[in-house]
Structure formats: structure tokens, C-alpha cells
Coordinates of C-alpha atoms (C1' of nucleotides) in Angstrom, one line a residue:
Chain A
M1 CA 30.6 156.3 26.9
T2 CA 32.3 159.1 24.9
S3 CA 33.6 162.4 25.8
N4 CA 30.1 163.6 26.1
T5 CA 30.4 163.3 29.6
A6 CA 32.1 166.6 29.6
G7 CA 29.2 168.2 27.9
G8 CA 30.9 168.8 24.6
P9 CA 29.8 167.7 21.2
T10 CA 29.9 163.9 20.6
R11 CA 32.6 162.4 18.4
R12 CA 30.1 161.6 15.9
E13 CA 28.7 165.2 16.1
R14 CA 32.2 166.5 15.2
M15 CA 32.4 164.1 12.6
R16 CA 29.3 165.0 11.1
A17 CA 30.1 168.7 11.4
E18 CA 33.3 168.3 9.7
T19 CA 31.7 166.5 7.0
I20 CA 29.1 169.1 6.4
A21 CA 32.0 171.8 6.3
E22 CA 33.7 170.0 3.8
I23 CA 30.5 169.4 1.5
K24 CA 29.8 173.1 1.7
A25 CA 33.3 174.0 1.1
S26 CA 33.4 172.1 -2.1
A27 CA 30.1 173.5 -3.0
R28 CA 31.4 176.8 -2.3
A29 CA 34.2 176.1 -4.8
Q30 CA 32.1 175.1 -7.7
L31 CA 30.0 178.1 -7.2
E32 CA 32.8 180.3 -7.3
E33 CA 34.0 179.2 -10.7
S34 CA 30.9 177.9 -12.5
G35 CA 28.2 179.8 -11.0
P36 CA 25.0 178.8 -9.2
S37 CA 23.9 176.4 -12.1
G38 CA 27.4 175.0 -11.9
V39 CA 27.0 173.3 -8.5
S40 CA 26.8 169.5 -9.1
L41 CA 25.8 167.2 -6.4
R42 CA 27.5 164.4 -7.9
A43 CA 30.5 166.5 -8.2
I44 CA 30.6 167.6 -4.6
A45 CA 30.3 163.6 -3.9
R46 CA 33.3 162.9 -6.1
D47 CA 35.2 165.9 -4.4
V48 CA 34.4 164.7 -0.6
G49 CA 35.3 161.2 -1.7
V50 CA 31.7 159.7 -1.2
T51 CA 28.9 158.4 -3.1
P52 CA 26.3 160.8 -4.2
A53 CA 23.5 159.1 -2.1
A54 CA 25.7 159.5 0.9
L55 CA 25.0 163.6 0.7
Y56 CA 21.4 162.8 1.4
R57 CA 22.4 162.0 4.9
Y58 CA 23.5 165.5 5.4
F59 CA 21.3 167.6 3.1
D60 CA 17.2 167.1 2.0
S61 CA 18.3 168.1 -1.7
L62 CA 20.8 170.0 -3.7
D63 CA 18.5 172.9 -3.4
A64 CA 18.4 172.4 0.4
L65 CA 22.3 172.7 0.3
L66 CA 22.2 175.8 -2.0
T67 CA 19.7 177.3 0.5
E68 CA 22.1 176.8 3.6
L69 CA 24.8 178.0 1.5
C70 CA 22.9 181.2 0.6
C71 CA 22.0 181.5 4.3
D72 CA 25.8 181.4 5.4
F73 CA 26.4 183.9 2.7
Y74 CA 23.7 186.4 4.2
D75 CA 25.2 185.7 7.8
E76 CA 28.7 186.7 6.4
L77 CA 27.5 189.7 4.8
I78 CA 25.6 190.6 7.8
A79 CA 28.5 190.3 10.0
V80 CA 30.9 192.1 8.0
T81 CA 28.4 194.9 7.7
R82 CA 27.7 195.0 11.6
D83 CA 31.7 195.1 12.0
S84 CA 31.9 197.8 9.7
M85 CA 29.1 199.9 11.0
D86 CA 30.6 199.6 14.5
A87 CA 33.8 201.4 13.4
S88 CA 31.8 204.4 13.8
P89 CA 30.4 205.1 17.4
P90 CA 26.8 204.2 18.0
E91 CA 25.3 208.0 17.8
A92 CA 27.2 208.4 14.5
H93 CA 24.0 207.1 12.7
L94 CA 24.9 209.1 9.4
E95 CA 28.4 207.4 9.3
R96 CA 27.0 204.0 10.1
M97 CA 24.5 204.0 7.2
K98 CA 27.1 205.2 4.9
A99 CA 29.2 202.1 6.1
W100 CA 26.1 199.8 5.5
V101 CA 25.9 201.1 1.8
W102 CA 29.6 200.8 1.3
C103 CA 29.9 197.5 2.8
F104 CA 26.9 196.1 0.7
R105 CA 28.6 197.2 -2.4
S106 CA 32.0 195.9 -1.9
W107 CA 31.0 192.6 -0.6
A108 CA 28.3 192.2 -3.7
V109 CA 31.0 193.1 -6.0
A110 CA 33.9 191.2 -4.4
N111 CA 31.5 188.1 -4.3
R112 CA 29.5 188.4 -7.4
R113 CA 28.8 184.6 -7.6
R114 CA 27.6 184.4 -4.0
F115 CA 25.6 187.5 -4.6
E116 CA 24.1 186.0 -7.8
L117 CA 23.0 183.0 -5.8
M118 CA 21.2 185.1 -3.2
L119 CA 19.5 187.1 -5.9
S120 CA 18.1 184.0 -7.1
F121 CA 16.2 183.2 -4.1
P122 CA 13.2 185.6 -4.6
E123 CA 11.8 187.6 -1.6
G124 CA 9.3 185.3 0.2
D125 CA 5.9 186.7 0.2
G126 CA 5.8 187.0 3.6
A127 CA 8.2 189.6 3.7
L128 CA 5.8 192.1 2.8
T129 CA 2.4 191.1 3.7
L130 CA 2.7 190.9 7.5
D131 CA -0.5 192.8 7.5
G132 CA -1.8 193.3 11.0
R133 CA 0.6 191.1 12.7
K134 CA 3.8 192.6 14.4
L135 CA 6.7 191.9 12.7
E136 CA 8.0 189.8 15.8
D137 CA 5.2 187.6 15.6
G138 CA 5.7 186.1 11.8
F139 CA 9.5 186.8 11.9
E140 CA 10.4 183.3 13.1
A141 CA 7.8 181.8 10.6
L142 CA 9.6 183.3 7.6
D143 CA 12.0 181.2 5.4
P144 CA 15.4 181.5 6.4
V145 CA 16.7 183.4 3.7
T146 CA 13.8 186.0 3.7
R147 CA 14.4 186.4 7.4
R148 CA 18.1 187.1 6.9
S149 CA 17.4 189.4 4.1
L150 CA 15.1 191.6 6.4
E151 CA 17.9 191.2 9.1
H152 CA 20.4 192.8 6.7
S153 CA 17.9 195.9 5.7
H154 CA 17.3 196.1 9.4
L155 CA 21.0 197.1 10.3
C156 CA 20.3 200.1 8.0
G157 CA 16.6 200.8 9.1
R158 CA 17.4 201.0 12.5
E159 CA 20.1 203.6 12.1
L160 CA 17.6 205.5 9.9
A161 CA 14.9 205.5 12.9
A162 CA 17.4 206.3 15.3
F163 CA 18.9 209.3 13.1
W164 CA 15.3 210.7 12.7
R165 CA 15.0 210.6 16.5
Q166 CA 18.4 212.2 17.1
T167 CA 17.7 214.9 14.1
E168 CA 14.1 215.7 15.7
A169 CA 15.5 216.2 19.5
E170 CA 18.6 218.5 18.0
G171 CA 15.9 220.5 15.9
G172 CA 18.1 219.8 12.9
T173 CA 16.7 219.5 9.2
A174 CA 13.5 220.8 8.0
P175 CA 10.5 220.6 10.4
G176 CA 8.3 218.4 8.3
G177 CA 11.3 215.8 7.4
P178 CA 12.8 215.4 4.2
P179 CA 11.2 217.1 1.2
M180 CA 8.9 214.9 -0.9
P181 CA 6.5 214.9 -3.6
E182 CA 2.7 214.8 -2.8
V183 CA 1.3 211.5 -2.6
S184 CA -2.1 210.0 -2.5
E185 CA -3.5 208.7 0.9
A186 CA -3.3 205.2 -0.4
L187 CA 0.4 205.5 -1.2
A188 CA 1.2 207.1 1.9
E189 CA -0.8 204.5 3.9
E190 CA 1.0 201.5 2.1
L191 CA 4.4 203.1 2.7
Q192 CA 3.8 203.4 6.5
D193 CA 2.2 200.0 6.6
K194 CA 4.7 198.0 4.7
C195 CA 7.8 199.9 5.5
S196 CA 7.6 201.4 9.0
R197 CA 7.2 197.9 10.2
F198 CA 9.7 195.6 8.3
I199 CA 12.4 198.4 7.6
V200 CA 12.8 200.2 10.7
G201 CA 10.6 198.6 13.4
E202 CA 9.1 201.8 14.7
Q203 CA 6.7 204.5 13.4
V204 CA 8.5 207.0 11.6
P205 CA 7.4 210.1 9.6
L206 CA 6.3 209.6 6.0
P207 CA 8.9 211.8 4.4
W208 CA 11.4 209.8 6.1
I209 CA 10.2 206.5 4.9
Y210 CA 9.8 207.6 1.3
S211 CA 13.1 209.2 1.2
F212 CA 14.5 205.8 2.7
V213 CA 12.7 203.7 0.1
S214 CA 14.0 205.7 -2.8
A215 CA 17.6 205.6 -1.7
W216 CA 17.1 201.8 -1.5
V217 CA 16.0 201.5 -4.7
R218 CA 19.1 203.6 -5.9
V219 CA 21.5 201.5 -3.8
F220 CA 20.0 198.5 -5.1
G221 CA 20.2 199.5 -8.8
L222 CA 23.8 200.6 -8.2
V223 CA 24.8 197.3 -6.7
V224 CA 23.1 195.0 -9.1
M225 CA 24.4 196.9 -12.0
E226 CA 27.9 196.9 -10.8
A227 CA 28.0 193.3 -9.7
F228 CA 26.7 192.4 -13.1
G229 CA 29.0 194.5 -15.1
S230 CA 26.2 196.9 -16.6
L231 CA 27.1 200.0 -14.7
P232 CA 28.5 202.6 -17.3
V233 CA 31.1 203.9 -14.8
Q234 CA 33.7 201.3 -14.2
E235 CA 37.1 202.6 -13.5
N236 CA 36.1 205.5 -11.1
V237 CA 33.3 203.6 -9.5
D238 CA 34.5 204.5 -5.9
E239 CA 34.2 208.0 -6.6
F240 CA 30.7 207.5 -8.4
Y241 CA 29.3 206.0 -5.5
K242 CA 30.6 208.5 -3.1
T243 CA 28.7 211.2 -5.2
Q244 CA 25.6 209.1 -5.7
V245 CA 25.5 208.7 -1.7
M246 CA 26.1 212.4 -1.2
T247 CA 23.1 213.1 -3.5
M248 CA 21.0 210.7 -1.5
L249 CA 22.0 212.6 1.8
R250 CA 21.1 215.8 0.4
D251 CA 17.7 214.3 -0.6
F252 CA 17.3 213.7 3.0
G253 CA 17.8 217.3 3.6
I254 CA 21.5 216.9 5.0
S255 CA 23.7 219.5 4.1
E256 CA 27.0 217.9 5.0
Chain B
M1 CA 11.5 174.2 -60.1
T2 CA 9.4 175.5 -57.3
S3 CA 7.8 178.7 -56.7
N4 CA 11.3 180.4 -56.4
T5 CA 11.0 181.7 -59.9
A6 CA 8.8 184.5 -58.5
G7 CA 11.9 185.3 -56.1
G8 CA 10.0 184.6 -53.2
P9 CA 10.9 182.1 -50.6
T10 CA 11.3 178.5 -51.5
R11 CA 8.8 175.8 -50.2
R12 CA 11.6 174.4 -48.2
E13 CA 12.7 177.7 -46.6
R14 CA 8.8 178.3 -45.8
M15 CA 8.8 175.0 -44.0
R16 CA 11.9 175.5 -42.3
A17 CA 10.8 178.9 -41.1
E18 CA 7.5 177.4 -39.9
T19 CA 9.5 174.7 -37.8
I20 CA 11.7 177.2 -36.5
A21 CA 8.7 179.1 -35.2
E22 CA 7.2 176.0 -33.7
I23 CA 10.3 175.3 -32.0
K24 CA 10.5 178.9 -30.5
A25 CA 6.8 178.8 -29.5
S26 CA 7.1 175.6 -27.5
A27 CA 10.5 176.8 -26.0
R28 CA 8.6 180.3 -25.0
A29 CA 5.8 178.3 -23.5
Q30 CA 8.2 176.4 -21.3
L31 CA 9.8 179.6 -20.4
E32 CA 6.5 181.0 -19.4
E33 CA 5.7 178.5 -16.9
S34 CA 9.2 177.0 -15.8
G35 CA 11.4 179.9 -16.0
P36 CA 14.7 179.8 -17.9
S37 CA 16.0 176.7 -16.4
G38 CA 13.1 175.0 -17.2
V39 CA 13.4 175.0 -20.9
S40 CA 14.3 171.6 -21.9
L41 CA 15.5 170.6 -25.4
R42 CA 14.1 167.2 -25.2
A43 CA 10.7 168.5 -24.0
I44 CA 10.6 170.9 -27.0
A45 CA 11.3 167.8 -29.2
R46 CA 8.5 166.1 -27.7
D47 CA 6.4 168.9 -28.3
V48 CA 7.3 169.6 -31.8
G49 CA 6.8 166.1 -32.6
V50 CA 10.5 165.2 -33.4
T51 CA 13.8 163.7 -32.3
P52 CA 15.8 165.8 -29.8
A53 CA 18.8 165.5 -32.4
A54 CA 16.6 166.8 -35.2
L55 CA 16.5 170.5 -33.4
Y56 CA 20.4 170.4 -34.1
R57 CA 19.6 171.2 -37.7
Y58 CA 17.9 174.5 -36.6
F59 CA 20.0 175.4 -33.5
D60 CA 23.7 175.0 -32.8
S61 CA 22.6 174.1 -28.9
L62 CA 20.1 174.8 -26.5
D63 CA 22.1 177.9 -25.4
A64 CA 21.9 179.3 -28.8
L65 CA 18.1 178.8 -29.1
L66 CA 17.8 180.6 -25.7
T67 CA 19.9 183.3 -27.1
E68 CA 17.7 183.7 -30.1
L69 CA 14.8 183.8 -28.0
C70 CA 16.4 186.5 -26.0
C71 CA 17.0 188.5 -29.1
D72 CA 13.3 188.0 -29.9
F73 CA 12.4 189.3 -26.5
Y74 CA 14.4 192.5 -26.9
D75 CA 13.0 193.2 -30.4
E76 CA 9.7 193.0 -29.2
L77 CA 10.4 195.2 -26.2
I78 CA 12.1 197.8 -28.5
A79 CA 9.2 197.8 -31.0
V80 CA 6.7 198.4 -28.4
T81 CA 8.7 201.0 -26.8
R82 CA 9.4 202.9 -30.0
D83 CA 5.6 202.6 -30.8
S84 CA 4.7 203.9 -27.4
M85 CA 7.2 206.7 -27.8
D86 CA 5.7 207.6 -31.2
A87 CA 2.3 208.2 -29.5
S88 CA 3.9 211.6 -28.8
P89 CA 5.2 214.3 -31.5
P90 CA 8.9 214.1 -32.3
E91 CA 9.9 217.2 -30.6
A92 CA 8.1 216.2 -27.3
H93 CA 11.4 214.6 -25.8
L94 CA 10.3 214.8 -22.4
E95 CA 7.1 213.0 -23.1
R96 CA 9.0 210.5 -25.2
M97 CA 11.5 209.8 -22.4
K98 CA 8.7 209.2 -20.0
A99 CA 7.0 206.8 -22.3
W100 CA 10.3 204.8 -22.7
V101 CA 10.5 204.3 -18.8
W102 CA 6.9 203.6 -18.5
C103 CA 7.0 200.9 -21.2
F104 CA 10.3 199.4 -19.9
R105 CA 8.7 199.0 -16.6
S106 CA 5.4 197.7 -17.7
W107 CA 7.1 195.2 -20.2
A108 CA 9.3 193.8 -17.8
V109 CA 6.6 193.4 -15.1
A110 CA 4.3 191.8 -17.4
N111 CA 6.7 189.5 -18.9
R112 CA 9.1 188.5 -15.5
R113 CA 10.0 185.5 -17.1
R114 CA 11.2 186.8 -20.5
F115 CA 12.8 189.7 -18.4
E116 CA 14.6 187.2 -16.2
L117 CA 16.0 185.4 -19.3
M118 CA 17.2 188.9 -20.7
L119 CA 18.9 189.6 -17.4
S120 CA 20.6 186.1 -17.4
F121 CA 22.9 187.2 -20.3
P122 CA 25.3 189.5 -19.0
E123 CA 26.3 192.6 -20.9
G124 CA 29.1 191.5 -23.1
D125 CA 32.3 193.4 -22.3
G126 CA 32.4 195.0 -25.7
A127 CA 29.5 197.3 -24.7
L128 CA 31.4 199.4 -22.6
T129 CA 35.0 199.2 -24.1
L130 CA 34.9 200.7 -27.5
D131 CA 38.0 202.8 -26.7
G132 CA 39.1 204.9 -29.3
R133 CA 36.9 203.3 -31.9
K134 CA 33.8 205.0 -33.0
L135 CA 30.6 203.1 -31.8
E136 CA 29.6 202.3 -35.3
D137 CA 32.5 200.4 -36.2
G138 CA 32.2 198.0 -33.6
F139 CA 28.7 197.9 -33.2
E140 CA 28.2 195.1 -35.7
A141 CA 30.9 193.2 -34.2
L142 CA 28.9 193.1 -30.7
D143 CA 27.1 189.9 -29.8
P144 CA 23.6 190.2 -30.7
V145 CA 22.0 190.8 -27.4
T146 CA 24.4 193.2 -26.2
R147 CA 23.9 195.1 -29.4
R148 CA 20.1 194.9 -28.8
S149 CA 20.5 196.0 -25.3
L150 CA 22.3 199.2 -26.5
E151 CA 19.7 199.7 -29.1
H152 CA 17.3 199.7 -26.5
S153 CA 19.1 202.3 -24.6
H154 CA 19.7 204.4 -27.5
L155 CA 15.9 205.1 -27.7
C156 CA 16.0 207.0 -24.7
G157 CA 19.6 208.6 -24.8
R158 CA 18.6 209.9 -28.3
E159 CA 16.0 211.7 -26.7
L160 CA 18.0 213.0 -24.0
A161 CA 20.5 214.6 -26.4
A162 CA 17.8 216.1 -28.5
F163 CA 16.2 217.5 -25.3
W164 CA 19.4 219.0 -24.5
R165 CA 19.9 220.7 -27.6
Q166 CA 16.1 222.1 -27.6
T167 CA 16.8 223.2 -23.9
E168 CA 19.8 225.1 -25.0
A169 CA 18.3 226.5 -27.9
E170 CA 15.3 227.8 -26.1
G171 CA 17.4 229.2 -23.1
G172 CA 15.8 226.7 -20.7
T173 CA 17.3 225.4 -17.6
A174 CA 20.2 226.6 -15.8
P175 CA 22.8 227.8 -17.8
G176 CA 25.5 225.1 -16.7
G177 CA 22.8 222.2 -17.1
P178 CA 21.4 220.2 -14.3
P179 CA 22.8 220.4 -10.9
M180 CA 25.6 217.9 -10.2
P181 CA 28.2 217.5 -7.5
E182 CA 31.8 218.0 -8.1
V183 CA 33.6 215.1 -9.6
S184 CA 37.4 214.5 -10.4
E185 CA 38.8 214.9 -13.7
A186 CA 39.2 211.3 -13.9
L187 CA 35.5 210.6 -13.4
A188 CA 34.1 213.2 -15.5
E189 CA 36.3 212.0 -18.5
E190 CA 35.3 208.5 -18.0
L191 CA 31.6 209.6 -18.1
Q192 CA 32.1 211.6 -21.1
D193 CA 34.2 208.9 -22.7
K194 CA 31.7 205.7 -22.0
C195 CA 28.4 207.5 -22.2
S196 CA 28.6 210.3 -24.5
R197 CA 29.1 207.6 -27.1
F198 CA 27.1 204.7 -26.5
I199 CA 24.3 206.1 -24.6
V200 CA 23.4 209.2 -26.7
G201 CA 25.9 209.1 -29.8
E202 CA 27.0 212.7 -29.6
Q203 CA 28.9 215.1 -27.2
V204 CA 26.6 216.3 -24.5
P205 CA 27.6 218.4 -21.4
L206 CA 28.9 216.5 -18.5
P207 CA 26.1 217.4 -16.1
W208 CA 23.6 215.7 -18.4
I209 CA 25.4 212.8 -18.7
Y210 CA 25.7 212.5 -15.1
S211 CA 22.2 212.9 -14.5
F212 CA 21.3 210.6 -17.2
V213 CA 23.4 207.7 -15.7
S214 CA 21.8 208.5 -12.2
A215 CA 18.3 208.4 -13.5
W216 CA 19.1 205.2 -15.3
V217 CA 20.5 203.5 -12.3
R218 CA 17.2 204.4 -10.5
V219 CA 14.9 203.3 -13.3
F220 CA 16.9 199.9 -13.4
G221 CA 16.7 199.3 -9.7
L222 CA 12.9 200.1 -9.7
V223 CA 12.2 197.9 -12.6
V224 CA 14.2 194.7 -11.4
M225 CA 12.9 195.2 -7.9
E226 CA 9.3 195.4 -9.0
A227 CA 10.0 192.4 -11.4
F228 CA 11.4 190.2 -8.9
G229 CA 8.9 191.2 -6.2
S230 CA 11.2 192.8 -3.8
L231 CA 9.8 196.6 -4.2
P232 CA 8.3 197.6 -0.8
V233 CA 5.5 199.3 -2.6
Q234 CA 3.1 197.0 -4.4
E235 CA -0.4 198.0 -4.4
N236 CA 0.1 201.6 -5.3
V237 CA 3.0 201.1 -7.8
D238 CA 2.0 203.1 -10.6
E239 CA 1.9 206.2 -8.5
F240 CA 5.2 205.4 -6.8
Y241 CA 6.8 205.3 -10.4
K242 CA 5.3 208.7 -11.2
T243 CA 6.6 210.2 -8.2
Q244 CA 10.0 208.8 -8.9
V245 CA 10.0 210.2 -12.3
M246 CA 8.8 213.3 -11.4
T247 CA 11.7 213.5 -8.9
M248 CA 14.2 212.5 -11.6
L249 CA 13.1 215.3 -13.7
R250 CA 13.5 217.7 -10.9
D251 CA 17.1 216.4 -10.8
F252 CA 17.3 217.6 -14.4
G253 CA 16.2 221.0 -13.3
I254 CA 12.8 220.6 -15.0
S255 CA 10.1 222.2 -13.1
E256 CA 7.0 220.8 -14.9
Chain C
dA1 C1' 31.8 142.9 27.0
dT2 C1' 28.0 142.1 24.6
dT3 C1' 24.2 143.6 22.4
dA4 C1' 20.6 146.7 20.3
dG5 C1' 19.7 150.4 17.4
dA6 C1' 20.9 154.5 15.1
dA7 C1' 23.9 156.9 12.0
dA8 C1' 26.6 156.8 7.6
dG9 C1' 27.8 154.8 3.6
dC10 C1' 27.4 152.0 -0.6
dT11 C1' 25.3 149.6 -4.7
dA12 C1' 22.0 149.9 -8.2
dA13 C1' 18.7 151.6 -10.3
dC14 C1' 15.2 155.4 -12.4
dG15 C1' 14.1 159.0 -15.1
dG16 C1' 15.9 163.0 -16.7
dT17 C1' 19.2 166.1 -19.3
dG18 C1' 22.4 167.9 -23.6
dT19 C1' 25.1 166.4 -27.4
dT20 C1' 27.3 163.6 -31.3
dC21 C1' 27.7 160.3 -34.9
dA22 C1' 26.5 157.4 -38.4
dC23 C1' 22.6 156.3 -41.2
dT24 C1' 18.2 156.7 -43.8
dT25 C1' 14.6 159.0 -45.8
dT26 C1' 12.6 163.3 -48.4
dA27 C1' 12.4 166.7 -51.5
dA28 C1' 14.5 170.0 -54.8
dT29 C1' 17.4 170.4 -58.6
dG30 C1' 20.4 169.9 -63.2
Chain D
dC1 C1' 15.7 160.4 -63.9
dA2 C1' 19.7 160.7 -61.1
dT3 C1' 22.1 163.5 -58.2
dT4 C1' 22.7 166.0 -54.1
dA5 C1' 21.7 168.6 -50.2
dA6 C1' 18.6 169.0 -46.2
dA7 C1' 16.0 167.0 -42.7
dG8 C1' 15.0 163.3 -39.7
dT9 C1' 16.0 158.9 -37.0
dG10 C1' 18.1 155.7 -33.5
dA11 C1' 21.5 154.6 -30.5
dA12 C1' 24.7 155.7 -27.9
dC13 C1' 27.7 158.7 -24.4
dA14 C1' 28.4 161.2 -20.5
dC15 C1' 26.4 163.5 -17.3
dC16 C1' 22.6 165.0 -13.7
dG17 C1' 19.2 164.5 -9.1
dT18 C1' 16.8 161.3 -6.3
dT19 C1' 15.2 157.0 -4.4
dA20 C1' 15.2 152.4 -2.2
dG21 C1' 17.4 148.8 -0.1
dC22 C1' 21.1 146.6 2.2
dT23 C1' 25.7 146.8 4.6
dT24 C1' 29.1 148.6 7.8
dT25 C1' 30.4 151.4 11.7
dC26 C1' 30.4 153.2 15.7
dT27 C1' 27.5 154.7 20.0
dA28 C1' 25.1 153.6 24.0
dA29 C1' 22.9 151.0 27.3
dT30 C1' 22.5 146.4 29.4

DNA sequence: ATTAGAAAGCTAACGGTGTTCACTTTAATG
DNA sequence: CATTAAAGTGAACACCGTTAGCTTTCTAAT
């Protein structure tokens, strides 16, 4: 018998965990300096001091390893975002959303290679086609990286829903919600259907959803362009971001 | 002697051109069904009926072949965009810009694999760092794909400049140009510096540039998200695009 | 303490990749 | 017709991910 009598992890389990950590560390290093396509299973094996075949005791394939890595990155991003949001009080929904945007951007820019890897995993189809079912039902069934991607979105979406409730209670902004162009019945329904469930998790008025999706597109564009070096503004990016965020807030009908 | 007495291409040159076309066709086919990473030099050789080594008489490397392919795609996109813009008269700058956006989107979505390949070539650093020099000076020195990417942007940027002149002449929109948030001296200068040169090719007032960059970010976000399947709206995308474009026009201070 | 069994590792191989070098064939030119 | 440059071949090199079968090592129960 081993130390397992104490209920803790077996010696073997500890060893295994350590090996996995070593493997991932090597993979991360390679990713950082050669990009996603530069991660080589054999190179990892060389690094860890083991035969290539041995790695298959720990991961089903190279792709599986990269997938796990991708999940880790999402978890890191989510953690750091959550922390950053929690720097503001729970009711300061606006500040918390700003923190989300800021965090997303700075993380993606500071870790372009990881971000690159994450983008290389296309959003699973299941993310948007939960027709009929509640989100929670299919949530666990989603592939791990899509689930995490949604989790990340949720951090911001929840704040929006809360902010809407708050604003409504205080009789804030315009009565009908943020200004938005007229849309057809079909588009309105699709927006409500697809977004109110997986972005905010509860029924939210259409104008809010529309503005949210519009803002989300803008943030995505900004972050991807900057991370990949195709954003025209480069030296004063911070300020440019701030003005963009301000503009989006204005689109929400928020004066401040 | 051959038919070269007439000044036309040699028989050998014709043969060579035909072989190159065959090689590219095979590469395109593989790209279309397996993505950028699925293009194999050996598979192409098999396809064309030749030894792998023989391909090196036509391309320096697989990467060089992919680069040429990327350039071809840009040329196709530029051509189809230009045609689409020319469906409107030369003075209908607004319509022409709309055509640009629409063309960009539909091409990217209809040819995601090609678009994917194009995005995989990061914007060359030279694209934005032409400090001091006129654009034309360094233009030829840029790497081929960056040059074409700029050429594509130019199609829209030129229209913006022309539209600005037109609007000014007619005493249209607001006197100071489109509304924009206050920005620091530094950001203003960078926008003028980087953009007025490589996007529109002539001096344009700051608010116009700012609005243009903002719109460009939005369009980029829309197109990339839709092409990669992460846009929340899926069934009514056309309408969603139209509302987005309308919103952007409104940001330019255009009522219509 | 000994033994059954699982976990981990190794060797060797298979089929694939991009690329290079020396050599041969092919075709156009003086 | 002989020369010469282009086009193509074949074999090799160094890598890659993955699999199968065998051996070692360590755990857990007898």
C-alpha cells in the first residue's frame, strides 16, 4: 500500500501529473516560438527525454494535446478576466464589461501564439444550434473548447443582462432600450433565439441584444486585427481602444 | 527556329505556362477540400504526373507556391470587386463603397479556404511603416501579398477620399466632418500619418479617417466571424450586414 | 514476501512529408 | 549537326505522426 491511505493522490498519479505538466510545458515553449504548426510530437519527446511512442500513454494524439492546451489557455483567459472584473464591485456592470474587453484584448495581444491556436479551433456547430433545448441541457455535451469559448462570452453577457435589469429599474436610458435600426421579423427572432440563450442566459429586449452583437463584432475585429498586426493604429492603441469602447457605450445609449 | 519569329511566346514557354497552371490547379483543388495545411507537394506531383523534385523547376518551395496562390486569390478578389464597383457610376462613391463591402464579404464567405490562406499570411511590417517616404516609393518593394492587400484596401479608400471631396464641394454633411470622440495629439497624428497615406493616398480630414478605420474594423470583424462560423446571426446574415452598413453610414453623418 | 496485473516505456517499423544533389533525357538554338 | 540550357528522374536525407508488440517497473492484493 502507498500514501493513498491518506486519501491523497497516489505516487503514480503524482508522477503522471508531473509528466503531463512537463509535456505541456515543452509544447507551450514550442508553440511560443514556432506557432501552432511548429509543435512537434517528436520534439516534445526529445525534450522530455522519452520515446515518441511513450507520449501516447498521456495523449491520444498530437491534436488531442493541442486541444488540451487550447482548453488551458481558455481557462487562463477566463481566470484572469474574472479577476479583472472582480476588481470592480458586483453592481458596477459597466465597469465590469469594460474590464472584460480590456482583458480580452491585452491577453490576446500579449499571447498572440496562444490566441492563434485558440482561433484555429473553429467554433463547434453546436454553439449556435441549440434550438429548442435549454442551454444547460446541451452545455455539457459541447466539445471542451467550444464550451470554454461560451463560458468566456458569458462573463460579459451576464453583465449585460444585469446591466439591463439595473438600468430598467432605475428608469435610466431610453424607454425602448438602445437605438437600433428596424429589422425584419425573421432577423429579430433569430437574434432573440440564438443570442438571448447562449450569450446572456435570459430573455433580454431585442435592442440590447442587437447592440451587444454589434459591439461584440467590433471588439472581435479590433482584437484579431491587433493581435495579427493589421490594425492601422499601432503606437496609440490603448487610446484608440478607449475611444472605440466609448463609442460602443454611446451606441448603448449611455452618456458617460 | 520556332514561332518566336512572330514575337509570341515560345513553344517551351507555352508548355511551361501550362505546367504551372496544372500545378496551381492541383494545389487549388487540394486547398479547397483540405485547407491550407492539406496542400502537399508530393500529392501535387502525383496529380500532375511528375516527380516531386520536378516541381522545384517551377517553384522555389511549397511555401512559394502557396504565396503565389495567395496572390492569385487577391487578384481575383480585386478584379471581382472592381467589376462590382463599376456597376455604379464613377461619381456614386457611396454605392461603390457599399459594393466593396458586399463583395468582400460574399467572396470571403463563398471561398473560405482561400480566405483562410490569405489570412495566414500576416501583413508585412512594411505595410504600416513607410515613415517619411511616399507610398509609391516603397510600394514596389513590399512583399507581393502585402502589396495586393493594400491594393484591395485602396479600392475602398480612394472612394472615401473622393466622397469627402464631393461632400465638401456640395456643402453636405456636418462642417467638421463625421462626429468623432476627442483624441490626443499623438493618436490624431498617427491616424493621419499611417492612414492618409496608405489607405486613401491623399490628405483627408481626421474625422473621416477615424470613421473609416472604425468602419474597417467592423467590416473585418463581420467578415472574419462569418467566414469562420462564429457570427451569432446565420440565417439572416444578409439583412444583418445591411443594417450594420447602414449604421456605419450613419456614423459618417450620412442620413440616407 | 510473493505474485498477478496494470501502467509506462522502448524498439522497430509504416507511410507520409519537404527538400537536395547528381545524373539523364529532351528540346530549342547557333 | 553539335551545343547548350531546360526539364525530369531517382535516390537519398531528415523530419513527421502513429501503431504494434515486447519489456520493464511499480502497485496492490494475496
